[in-house]
Amino acid sequence: MPARYAELDSDEERLPEGILRIGYDADTQIYTFRDADGSLWEGPPGSRYGHLTKVADAPKPPSNLENIDVEAGDADAPPPYFENEAEQPFLDHATARNNLSQRWTDDAMKRHWRAELMPLLNFFFILALFLMGVFWFLGWMAKSEHMAHCDHGSHGHQIQRGETCWSIATMHGIDVEKLKAANAGLSCEVLRPGSAICVPAMPKA
């Protein structure tokens, strides 16, 4: 039974007169046809035969035929068409797809690079915060240890900017000599803000 209708499935039987099938795009499953006048037509996707849609007009002939150089025209003529090219897709379509695919690949590589680098950046950020916390804690411990070395009956005092031995002694109700006696080697001329000194307790009245 299939052999009986095989002849009806040929291009000569199914296509209009003058129409020739010249190409096929495997991605879009669209057949391309050429009319006798050179215009290009396309069939519906997934169908070898069906309603044809015109996609390109036939090339226009030159307006002044007398000034045409026949030999130069033959040199510029396109290469001959072979029947085996009918099974190949158009090169311009393939080139466009390749270019688009390359752009997609480049964008994907950029996103992939950012995605791989983000955990590393987060790690360094957390590490920096941790080190800052460690240094702050060590500085605080150093100040606390220095204050803890004060003798019994005295307490630590952290020097603020603008303070002097006299202002510190007056603030705690003692004289400068007692303040110096509680801190061996204390130079009242050079008090470093942030450092700690020992302050004796205020004498009882």
Short mmCIF file of N, CA and C in Angstrom, two decimals, residues 108-121:
data_model
loop_
_atom_site.label_atom_id
_atom_site.label_comp_id
_atom_site.label_asym_id
_atom_site.label_seq_id
_atom_site.Cartn_x
_atom_site.Cartn_y
_atom_site.Cartn_z
N ALA A 108 27.13 33.09 30.79
CA ALA A 108 27.08 32.01 31.78
C ALA A 108 28.41 31.88 32.51
N MET A 109 29.52 32.05 31.79
CA MET A 109 30.84 31.96 32.43
C MET A 109 31.03 33.09 33.43
N LYS A 110 30.56 34.31 33.07
CA LYS A 110 30.69 35.43 34.01
C LYS A 110 29.88 35.18 35.27
N ARG A 111 28.62 34.71 35.09
CA ARG A 111 27.80 34.43 36.28
C ARG A 111 28.41 33.30 37.10
N HIS A 112 28.98 32.29 36.43
CA HIS A 112 29.59 31.18 37.13
C HIS A 112 30.81 31.65 37.92
N TRP A 113 31.60 32.57 37.33
CA TRP A 113 32.79 33.08 38.01
C TRP A 113 32.39 33.86 39.26
N ARG A 114 31.36 34.69 39.15
CA ARG A 114 30.90 35.45 40.32
C ARG A 114 30.38 34.51 41.40
N ALA A 115 29.64 33.49 40.98
CA ALA A 115 29.07 32.56 41.95
C ALA A 115 30.16 31.80 42.69
N GLU A 116 31.26 31.45 42.00
CA GLU A 116 32.35 30.74 42.65
C GLU A 116 33.16 31.67 43.56
N LEU A 117 33.28 32.94 43.19
CA LEU A 117 34.10 33.86 43.98
C LEU A 117 33.37 34.40 45.21
N MET A 118 32.04 34.42 45.19
CA MET A 118 31.29 35.00 46.29
C MET A 118 31.56 34.31 47.63
N PRO A 119 31.58 32.96 47.73
CA PRO A 119 31.89 32.35 49.03
C PRO A 119 33.27 32.73 49.54
N LEU A 120 34.25 32.88 48.63
CA LEU A 120 35.60 33.26 49.05
C LEU A 120 35.62 34.68 49.61
N LEU A 121 34.90 35.59 48.96
CA LEU A 121 34.83 36.97 49.47
C LEU A 121 34.14 37.01 50.83
#
